[in-house]
PDB file of C-alpha atoms in Angstrom:
ATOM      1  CA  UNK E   1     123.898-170.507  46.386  1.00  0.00           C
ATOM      2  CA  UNK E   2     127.143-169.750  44.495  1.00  0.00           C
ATOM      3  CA  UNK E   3     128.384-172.691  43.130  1.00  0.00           C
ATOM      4  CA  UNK E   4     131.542-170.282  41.302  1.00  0.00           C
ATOM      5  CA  UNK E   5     133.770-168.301  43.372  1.00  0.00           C
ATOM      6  CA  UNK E   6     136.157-165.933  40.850  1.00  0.00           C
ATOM      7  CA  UNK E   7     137.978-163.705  43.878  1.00  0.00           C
ATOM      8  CA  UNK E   8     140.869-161.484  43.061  1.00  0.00           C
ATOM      9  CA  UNK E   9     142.380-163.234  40.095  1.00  0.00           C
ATOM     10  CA  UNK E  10     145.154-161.997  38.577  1.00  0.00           C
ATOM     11  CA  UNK E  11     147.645-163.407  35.931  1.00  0.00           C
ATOM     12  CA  UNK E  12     150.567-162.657  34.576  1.00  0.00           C
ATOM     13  CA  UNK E  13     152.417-163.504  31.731  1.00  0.00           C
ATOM     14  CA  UNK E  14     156.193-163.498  31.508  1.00  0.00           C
ATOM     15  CA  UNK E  15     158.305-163.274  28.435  1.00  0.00           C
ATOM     16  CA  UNK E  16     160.854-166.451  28.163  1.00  0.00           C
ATOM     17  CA  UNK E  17     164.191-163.784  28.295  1.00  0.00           C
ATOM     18  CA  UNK E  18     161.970-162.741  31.860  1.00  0.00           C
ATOM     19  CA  UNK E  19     161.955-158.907  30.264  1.00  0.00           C
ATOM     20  CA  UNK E  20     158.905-157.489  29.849  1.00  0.00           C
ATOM     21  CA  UNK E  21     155.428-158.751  31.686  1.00  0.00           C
ATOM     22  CA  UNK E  22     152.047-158.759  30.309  1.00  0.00           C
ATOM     23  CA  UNK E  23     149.390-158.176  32.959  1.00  0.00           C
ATOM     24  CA  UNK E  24     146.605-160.535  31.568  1.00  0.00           C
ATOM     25  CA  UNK E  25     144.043-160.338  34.509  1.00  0.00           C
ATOM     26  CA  UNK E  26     144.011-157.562  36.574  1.00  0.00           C
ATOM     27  CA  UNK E  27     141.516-158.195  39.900  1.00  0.00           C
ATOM     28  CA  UNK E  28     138.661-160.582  38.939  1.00  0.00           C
ATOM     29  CA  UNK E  29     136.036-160.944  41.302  1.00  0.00           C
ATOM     30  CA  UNK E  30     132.221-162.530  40.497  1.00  0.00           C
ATOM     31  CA  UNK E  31     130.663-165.559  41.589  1.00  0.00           C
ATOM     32  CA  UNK E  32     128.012-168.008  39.799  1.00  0.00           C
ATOM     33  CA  UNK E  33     125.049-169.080  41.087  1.00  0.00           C
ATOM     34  CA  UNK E  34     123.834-173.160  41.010  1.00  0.00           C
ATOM     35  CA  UNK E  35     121.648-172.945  37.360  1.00  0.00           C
ATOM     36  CA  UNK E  36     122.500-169.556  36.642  1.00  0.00           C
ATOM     37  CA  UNK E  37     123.407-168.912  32.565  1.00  0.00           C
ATOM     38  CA  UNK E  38     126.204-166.449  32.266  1.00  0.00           C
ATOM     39  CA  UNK E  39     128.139-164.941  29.491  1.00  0.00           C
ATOM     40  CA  UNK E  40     131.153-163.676  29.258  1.00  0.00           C
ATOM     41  CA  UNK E  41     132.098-161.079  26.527  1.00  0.00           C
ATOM     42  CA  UNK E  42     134.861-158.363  25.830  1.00  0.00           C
ATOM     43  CA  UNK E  43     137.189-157.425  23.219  1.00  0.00           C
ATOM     44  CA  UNK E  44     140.111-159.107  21.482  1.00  0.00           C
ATOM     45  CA  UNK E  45     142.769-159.222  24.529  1.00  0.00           C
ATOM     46  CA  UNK E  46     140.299-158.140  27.532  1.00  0.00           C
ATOM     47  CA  UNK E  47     141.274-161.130  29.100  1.00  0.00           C
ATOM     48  CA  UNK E  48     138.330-163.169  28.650  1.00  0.00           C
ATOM     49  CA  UNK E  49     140.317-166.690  27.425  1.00  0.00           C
ATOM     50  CA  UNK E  50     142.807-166.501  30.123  1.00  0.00           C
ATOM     51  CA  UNK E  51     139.885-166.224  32.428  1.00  0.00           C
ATOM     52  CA  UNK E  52     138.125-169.225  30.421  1.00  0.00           C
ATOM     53  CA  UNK E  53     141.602-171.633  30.765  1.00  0.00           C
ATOM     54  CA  UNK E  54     141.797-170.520  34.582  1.00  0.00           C
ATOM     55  CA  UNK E  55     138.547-171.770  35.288  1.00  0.00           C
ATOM     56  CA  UNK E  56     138.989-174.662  33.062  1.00  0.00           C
ATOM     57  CA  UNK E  57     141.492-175.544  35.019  1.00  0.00           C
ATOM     58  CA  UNK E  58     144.010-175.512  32.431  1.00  0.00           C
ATOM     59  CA  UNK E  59     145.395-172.392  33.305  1.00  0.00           C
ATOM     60  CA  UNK E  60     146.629-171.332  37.280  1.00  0.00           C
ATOM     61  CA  UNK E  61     146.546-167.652  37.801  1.00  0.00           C
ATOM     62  CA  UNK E  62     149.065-165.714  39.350  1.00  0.00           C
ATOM     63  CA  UNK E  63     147.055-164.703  42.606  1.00  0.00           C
ATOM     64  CA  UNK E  64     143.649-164.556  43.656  1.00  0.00           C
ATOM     65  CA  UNK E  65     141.781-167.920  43.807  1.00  0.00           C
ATOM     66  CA  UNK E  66     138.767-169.751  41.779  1.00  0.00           C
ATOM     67  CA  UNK E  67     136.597-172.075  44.110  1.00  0.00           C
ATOM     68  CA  UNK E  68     134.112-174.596  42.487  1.00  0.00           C
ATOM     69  CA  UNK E  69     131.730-176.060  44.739  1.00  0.00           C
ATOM     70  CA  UNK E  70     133.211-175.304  48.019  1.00  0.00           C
ATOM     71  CA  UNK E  71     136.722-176.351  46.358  1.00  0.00           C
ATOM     72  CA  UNK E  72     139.888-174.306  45.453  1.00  0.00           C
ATOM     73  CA  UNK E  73     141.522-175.216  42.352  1.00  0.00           C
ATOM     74  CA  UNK E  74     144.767-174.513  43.046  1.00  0.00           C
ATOM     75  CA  UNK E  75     144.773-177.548  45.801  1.00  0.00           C
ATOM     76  CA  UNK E  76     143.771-179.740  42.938  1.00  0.00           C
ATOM     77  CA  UNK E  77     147.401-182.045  42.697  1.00  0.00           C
ATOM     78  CA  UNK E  78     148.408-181.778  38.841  1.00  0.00           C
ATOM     79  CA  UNK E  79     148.634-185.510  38.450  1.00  0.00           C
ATOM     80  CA  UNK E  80     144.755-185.343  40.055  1.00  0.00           C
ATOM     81  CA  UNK E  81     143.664-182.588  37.306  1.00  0.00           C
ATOM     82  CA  UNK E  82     142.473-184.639  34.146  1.00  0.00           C
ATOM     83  CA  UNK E  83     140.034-186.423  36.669  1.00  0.00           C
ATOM     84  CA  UNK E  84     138.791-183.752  38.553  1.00  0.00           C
ATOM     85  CA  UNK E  85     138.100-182.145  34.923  1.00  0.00           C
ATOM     86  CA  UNK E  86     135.827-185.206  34.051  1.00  0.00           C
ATOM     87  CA  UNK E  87     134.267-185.216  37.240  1.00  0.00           C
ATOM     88  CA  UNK E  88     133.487-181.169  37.834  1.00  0.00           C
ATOM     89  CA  UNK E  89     133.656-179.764  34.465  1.00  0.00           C
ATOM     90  CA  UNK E  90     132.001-180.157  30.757  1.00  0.00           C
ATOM     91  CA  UNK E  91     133.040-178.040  27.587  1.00  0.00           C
ATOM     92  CA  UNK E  92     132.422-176.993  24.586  1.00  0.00           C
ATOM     93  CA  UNK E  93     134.517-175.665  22.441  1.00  0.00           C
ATOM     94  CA  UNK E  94     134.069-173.634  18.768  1.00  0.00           C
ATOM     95  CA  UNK E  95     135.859-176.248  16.845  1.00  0.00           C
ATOM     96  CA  UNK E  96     133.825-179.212  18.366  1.00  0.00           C
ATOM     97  CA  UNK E  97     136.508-181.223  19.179  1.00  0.00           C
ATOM     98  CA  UNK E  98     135.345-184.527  18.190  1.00  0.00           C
ATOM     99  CA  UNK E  99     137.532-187.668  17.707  1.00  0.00           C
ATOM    100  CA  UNK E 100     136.372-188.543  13.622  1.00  0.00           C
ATOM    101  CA  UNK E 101     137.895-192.189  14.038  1.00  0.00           C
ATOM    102  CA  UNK E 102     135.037-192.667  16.728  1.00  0.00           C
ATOM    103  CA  UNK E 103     131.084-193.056  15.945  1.00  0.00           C
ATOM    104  CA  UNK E 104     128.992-189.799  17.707  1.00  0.00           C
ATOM    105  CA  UNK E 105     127.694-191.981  19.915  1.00  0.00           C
ATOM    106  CA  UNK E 106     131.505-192.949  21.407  1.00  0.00           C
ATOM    107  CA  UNK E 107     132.268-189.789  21.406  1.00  0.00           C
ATOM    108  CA  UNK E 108     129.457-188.304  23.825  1.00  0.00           C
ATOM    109  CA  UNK E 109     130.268-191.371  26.208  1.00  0.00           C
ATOM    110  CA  UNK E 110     134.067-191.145  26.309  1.00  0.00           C
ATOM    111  CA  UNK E 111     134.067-189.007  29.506  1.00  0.00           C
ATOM    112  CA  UNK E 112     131.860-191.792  31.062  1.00  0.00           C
ATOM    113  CA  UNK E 113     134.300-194.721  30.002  1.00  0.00           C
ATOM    114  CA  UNK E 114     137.383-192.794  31.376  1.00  0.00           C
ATOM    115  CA  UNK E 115     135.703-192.376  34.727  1.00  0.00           C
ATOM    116  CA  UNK E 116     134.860-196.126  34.491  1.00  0.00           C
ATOM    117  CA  UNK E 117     131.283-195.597  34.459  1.00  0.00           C
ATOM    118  CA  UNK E 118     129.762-199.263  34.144  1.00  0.00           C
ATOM    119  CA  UNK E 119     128.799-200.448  30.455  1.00  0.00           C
ATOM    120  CA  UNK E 120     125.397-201.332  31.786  1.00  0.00           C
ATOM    121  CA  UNK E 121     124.521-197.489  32.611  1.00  0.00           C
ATOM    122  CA  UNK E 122     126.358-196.253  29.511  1.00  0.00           C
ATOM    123  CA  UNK E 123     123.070-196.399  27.499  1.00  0.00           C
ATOM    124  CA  UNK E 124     120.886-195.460  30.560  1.00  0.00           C
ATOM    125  CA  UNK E 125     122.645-191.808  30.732  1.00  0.00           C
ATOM    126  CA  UNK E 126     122.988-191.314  26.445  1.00  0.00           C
ATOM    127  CA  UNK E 127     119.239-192.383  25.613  1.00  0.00           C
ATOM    128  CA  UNK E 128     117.431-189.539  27.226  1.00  0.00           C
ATOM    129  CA  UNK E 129     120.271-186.457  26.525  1.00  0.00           C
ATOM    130  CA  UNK E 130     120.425-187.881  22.671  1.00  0.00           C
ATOM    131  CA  UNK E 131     116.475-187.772  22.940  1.00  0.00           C
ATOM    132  CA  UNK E 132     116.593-184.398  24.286  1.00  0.00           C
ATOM    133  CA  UNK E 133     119.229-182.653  22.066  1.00  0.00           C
ATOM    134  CA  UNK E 134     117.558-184.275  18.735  1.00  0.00           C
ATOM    135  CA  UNK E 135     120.659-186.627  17.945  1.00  0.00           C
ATOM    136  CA  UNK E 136     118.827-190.035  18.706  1.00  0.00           C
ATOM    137  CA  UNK E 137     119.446-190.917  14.633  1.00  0.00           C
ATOM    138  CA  UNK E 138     122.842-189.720  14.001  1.00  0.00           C
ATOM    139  CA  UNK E 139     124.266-192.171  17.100  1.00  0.00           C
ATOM    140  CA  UNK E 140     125.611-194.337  14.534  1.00  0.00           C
ATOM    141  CA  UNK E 141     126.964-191.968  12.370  1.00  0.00           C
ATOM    142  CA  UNK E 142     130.465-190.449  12.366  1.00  0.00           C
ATOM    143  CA  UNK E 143     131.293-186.748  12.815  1.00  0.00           C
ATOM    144  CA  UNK E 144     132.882-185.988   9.070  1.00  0.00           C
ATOM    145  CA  UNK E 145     128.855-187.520   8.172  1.00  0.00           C
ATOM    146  CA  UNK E 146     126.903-184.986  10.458  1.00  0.00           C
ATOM    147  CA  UNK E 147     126.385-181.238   9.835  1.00  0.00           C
ATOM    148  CA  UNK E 148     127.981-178.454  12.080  1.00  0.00           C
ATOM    149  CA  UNK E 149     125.132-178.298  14.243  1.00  0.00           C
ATOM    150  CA  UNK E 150     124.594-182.169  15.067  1.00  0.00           C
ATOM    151  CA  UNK E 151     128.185-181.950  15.953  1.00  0.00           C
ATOM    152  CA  UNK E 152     127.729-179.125  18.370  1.00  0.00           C
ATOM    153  CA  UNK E 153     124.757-180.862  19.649  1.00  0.00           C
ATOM    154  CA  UNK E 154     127.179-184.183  20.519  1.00  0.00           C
ATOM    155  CA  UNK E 155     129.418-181.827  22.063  1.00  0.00           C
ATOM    156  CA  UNK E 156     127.094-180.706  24.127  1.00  0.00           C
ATOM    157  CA  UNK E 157     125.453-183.970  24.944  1.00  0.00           C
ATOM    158  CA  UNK E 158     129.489-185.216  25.907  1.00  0.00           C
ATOM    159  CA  UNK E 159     129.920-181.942  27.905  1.00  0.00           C
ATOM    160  CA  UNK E 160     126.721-182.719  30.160  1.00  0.00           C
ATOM    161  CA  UNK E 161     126.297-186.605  30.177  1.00  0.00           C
ATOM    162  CA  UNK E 162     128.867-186.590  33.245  1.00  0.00           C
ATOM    163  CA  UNK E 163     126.186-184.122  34.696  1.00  0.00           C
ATOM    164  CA  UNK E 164     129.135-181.213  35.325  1.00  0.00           C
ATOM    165  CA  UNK E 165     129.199-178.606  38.201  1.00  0.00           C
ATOM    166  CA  UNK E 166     129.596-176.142  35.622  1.00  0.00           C
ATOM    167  CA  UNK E 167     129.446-176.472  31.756  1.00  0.00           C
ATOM    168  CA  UNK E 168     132.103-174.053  30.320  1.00  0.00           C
ATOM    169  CA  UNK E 169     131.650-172.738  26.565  1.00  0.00           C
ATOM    170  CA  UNK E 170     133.991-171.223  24.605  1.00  0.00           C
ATOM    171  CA  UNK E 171     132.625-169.711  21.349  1.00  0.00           C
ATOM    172  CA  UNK E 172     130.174-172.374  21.098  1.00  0.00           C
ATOM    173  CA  UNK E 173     128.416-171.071  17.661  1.00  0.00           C
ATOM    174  CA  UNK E 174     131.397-169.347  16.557  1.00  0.00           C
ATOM    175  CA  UNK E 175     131.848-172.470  13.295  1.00  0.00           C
ATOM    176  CA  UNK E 176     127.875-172.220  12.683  1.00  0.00           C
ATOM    177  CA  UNK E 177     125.690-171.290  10.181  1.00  0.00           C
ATOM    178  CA  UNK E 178     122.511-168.760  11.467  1.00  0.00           C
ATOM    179  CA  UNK E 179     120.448-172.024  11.170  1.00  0.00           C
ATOM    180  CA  UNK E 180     122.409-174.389  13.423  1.00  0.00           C
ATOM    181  CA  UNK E 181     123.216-171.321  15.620  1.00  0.00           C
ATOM    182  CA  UNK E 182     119.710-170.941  16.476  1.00  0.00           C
ATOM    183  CA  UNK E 183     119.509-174.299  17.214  1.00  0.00           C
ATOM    184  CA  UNK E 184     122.489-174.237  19.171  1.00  0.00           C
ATOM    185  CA  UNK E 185     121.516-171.056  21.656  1.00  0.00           C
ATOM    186  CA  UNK E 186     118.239-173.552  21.408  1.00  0.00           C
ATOM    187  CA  UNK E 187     119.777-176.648  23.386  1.00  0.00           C
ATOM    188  CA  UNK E 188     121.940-174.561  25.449  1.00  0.00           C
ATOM    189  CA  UNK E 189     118.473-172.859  26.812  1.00  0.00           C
ATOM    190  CA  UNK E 190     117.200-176.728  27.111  1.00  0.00           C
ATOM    191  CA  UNK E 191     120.309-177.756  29.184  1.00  0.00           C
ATOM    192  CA  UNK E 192     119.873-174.635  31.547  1.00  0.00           C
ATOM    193  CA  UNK E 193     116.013-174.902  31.806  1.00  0.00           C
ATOM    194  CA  UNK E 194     117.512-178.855  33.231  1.00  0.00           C
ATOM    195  CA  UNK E 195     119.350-177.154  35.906  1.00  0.00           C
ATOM    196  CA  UNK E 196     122.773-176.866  34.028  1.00  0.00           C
ATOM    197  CA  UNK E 197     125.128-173.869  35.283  1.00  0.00           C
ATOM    198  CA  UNK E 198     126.488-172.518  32.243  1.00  0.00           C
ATOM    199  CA  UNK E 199     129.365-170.135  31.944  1.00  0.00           C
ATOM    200  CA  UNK E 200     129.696-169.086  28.314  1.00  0.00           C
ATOM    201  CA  UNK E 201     132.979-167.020  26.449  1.00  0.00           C
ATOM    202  CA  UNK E 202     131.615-165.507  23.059  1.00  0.00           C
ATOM    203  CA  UNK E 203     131.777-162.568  20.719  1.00  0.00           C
ATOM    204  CA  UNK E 204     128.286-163.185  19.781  1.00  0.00           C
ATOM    205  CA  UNK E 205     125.564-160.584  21.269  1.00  0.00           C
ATOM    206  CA  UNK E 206     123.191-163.194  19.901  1.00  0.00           C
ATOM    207  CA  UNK E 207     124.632-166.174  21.427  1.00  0.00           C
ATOM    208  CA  UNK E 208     125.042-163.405  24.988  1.00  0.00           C
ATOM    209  CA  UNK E 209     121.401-162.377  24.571  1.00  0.00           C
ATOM    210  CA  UNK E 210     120.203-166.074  25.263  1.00  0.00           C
ATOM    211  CA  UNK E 211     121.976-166.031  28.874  1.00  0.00           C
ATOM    212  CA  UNK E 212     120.452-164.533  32.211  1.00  0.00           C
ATOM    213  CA  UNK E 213     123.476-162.334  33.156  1.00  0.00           C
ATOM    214  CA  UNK E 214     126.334-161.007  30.825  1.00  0.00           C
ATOM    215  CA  UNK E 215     130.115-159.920  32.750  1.00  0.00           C
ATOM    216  CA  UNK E 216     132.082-157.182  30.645  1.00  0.00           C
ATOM    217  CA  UNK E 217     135.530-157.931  30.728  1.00  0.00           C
ATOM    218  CA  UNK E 218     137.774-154.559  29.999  1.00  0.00           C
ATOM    219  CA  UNK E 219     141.246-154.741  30.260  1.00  0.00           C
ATOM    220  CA  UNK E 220     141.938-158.083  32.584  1.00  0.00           C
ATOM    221  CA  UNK E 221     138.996-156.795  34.962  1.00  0.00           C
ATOM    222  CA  UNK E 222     134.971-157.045  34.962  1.00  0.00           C
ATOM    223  CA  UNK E 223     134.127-153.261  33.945  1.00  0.00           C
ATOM    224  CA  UNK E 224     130.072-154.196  33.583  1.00  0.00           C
ATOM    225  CA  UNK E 225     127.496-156.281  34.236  1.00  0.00           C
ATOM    226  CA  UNK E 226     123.810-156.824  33.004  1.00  0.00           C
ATOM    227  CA  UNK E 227     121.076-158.745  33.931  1.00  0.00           C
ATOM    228  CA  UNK E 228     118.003-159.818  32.024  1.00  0.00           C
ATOM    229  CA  UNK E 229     115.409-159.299  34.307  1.00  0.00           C
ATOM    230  CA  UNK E 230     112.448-159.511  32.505  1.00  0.00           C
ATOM    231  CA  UNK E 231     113.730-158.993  29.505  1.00  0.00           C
ATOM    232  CA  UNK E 232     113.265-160.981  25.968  1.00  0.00           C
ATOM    233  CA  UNK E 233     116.173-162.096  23.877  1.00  0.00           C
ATOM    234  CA  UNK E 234     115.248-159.093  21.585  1.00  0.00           C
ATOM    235  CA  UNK E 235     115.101-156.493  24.245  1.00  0.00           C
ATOM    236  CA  UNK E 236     118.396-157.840  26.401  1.00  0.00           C
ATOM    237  CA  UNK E 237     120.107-158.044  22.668  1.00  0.00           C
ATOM    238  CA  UNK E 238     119.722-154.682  22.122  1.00  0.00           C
ATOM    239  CA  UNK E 239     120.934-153.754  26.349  1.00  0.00           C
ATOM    240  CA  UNK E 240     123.824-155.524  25.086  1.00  0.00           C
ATOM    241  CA  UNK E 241     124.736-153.957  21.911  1.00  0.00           C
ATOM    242  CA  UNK E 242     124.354-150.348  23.993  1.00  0.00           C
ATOM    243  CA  UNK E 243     126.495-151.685  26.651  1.00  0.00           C
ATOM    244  CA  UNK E 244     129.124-152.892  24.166  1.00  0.00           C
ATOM    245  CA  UNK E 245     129.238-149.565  22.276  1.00  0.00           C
ATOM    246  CA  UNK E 246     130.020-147.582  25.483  1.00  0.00           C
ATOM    247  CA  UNK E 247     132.944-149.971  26.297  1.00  0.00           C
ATOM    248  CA  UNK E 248     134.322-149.232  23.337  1.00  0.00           C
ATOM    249  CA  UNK E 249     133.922-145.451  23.366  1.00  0.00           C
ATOM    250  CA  UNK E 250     135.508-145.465  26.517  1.00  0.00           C
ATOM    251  CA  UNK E 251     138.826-147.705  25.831  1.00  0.00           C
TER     252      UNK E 251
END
């Protein structure tokens, strides 16, 4: 069952004099399925972050629509749109994107608090993700006294804690060490494995060998696709890299 519906997108960007366009997405068409782990990957200007904002909602396209669960985006009211992000959406972004005036622990439950979420059930949702992602003992703590990887671990226990329709990543190990990227790719395996639809942006074949399916994106349009089958991380790494080198022969 798709729970992502990506048909015929196409963006465009306009220069402010109105001269000259720039044809970001071409004619985007894939869907997600509910628990599927996908990345996304493509060169420098493919179109890949345009895509990312669309579907983030941050972005509309020019034509062509994005439906999430049954719903189009583009019927989502703009005063409606922050809400509907806390509700149906959880990132995580390369930069973290924590607040360092609050402790980790306020952090992960800020989306909770903004959607009102009880005090009483505040604890009841962070205990077992905290458990889970291996933060339990830096709760206290503030992010500017955690390493890179407990702080991509909070951001990943804030993107998930409002249990998303779809967890959007956007170069999630792109500020980490090898270490805490292993443990990253780790805890974003964990978070699928929990029924978590991931949709992940990265220039990482690592990072892309840890997902089930990865889209090519060539020019504002999906050239490829490959799926992992039964393949290891090792093997589907090295699928990747072959797939990669061919999309860049042929540009």
């Amino acid at each position: 069952m798709s729970i992502l519906e990506v048909k015929k997108l196409q963006k465009i960007y306009t220069t402010r004099l109105g001269g000259n366009s720039v044809r970001a997405l071409e004619n985007v068409n894939f869907s997600v399925d509910k628990g599927e782990y996908v990345a996304i990957m493509g060169e420098s200007g493919s179109g890949k972050t345009t895509l990312l904002n669309i579907l983030a909602a941050l972005d509309r396209p020019t034509s062509g629509s994005v439906i999430l669960d049954g719903m189009e985006l583009s019927g989502v009211k703009e005063n409606e749109m922050a809400a509907f992000r806390r509700k149906n959406l959880g990132f995580v972004f390369q930069e973290f994107n924590l607040l360092d005036t609050f402790s980790i622990k306020d952090n992960i439950l800020l989306p909770l608090v903004l959607s009102r979420v009880p005090v009483n059930e505040l604890m009841e949702k962070l205990t077992p993700i905290a458990s889970a992602l291996g933060i339990s003992d830096i709760l206290e703590k503030y992010p500017y006294e955690v390493s890179g990887g407990q702080k991509q671990r909070a951001a990943a226990a804030r993107a998930v804690i409002t249990e998303p329709k779809l967890l959007l990543a956007d170069e999630p190990t792109g500020a980490l060490d090898s270490k805490s990227t292993d443990s990253m790719l780790e805890t974003f395996e964990q978070i699928n494995k929990n029924g978590q639809t991931i949709l992940m942006v990265t220039h990482s074949v690592k990072a892309a060998s840890h997902a089930g399916r990865v889209l090519f994106i060539k020019d504002g349009e999906v050239y490829h696709q490959l799926y992992r089958g039964d393949s290891d991380n090792e093997e589907f790494y090295r699928k990747i890299t072959e797939a990669l080198t061919v999309l860049v022969k042929n540009s």
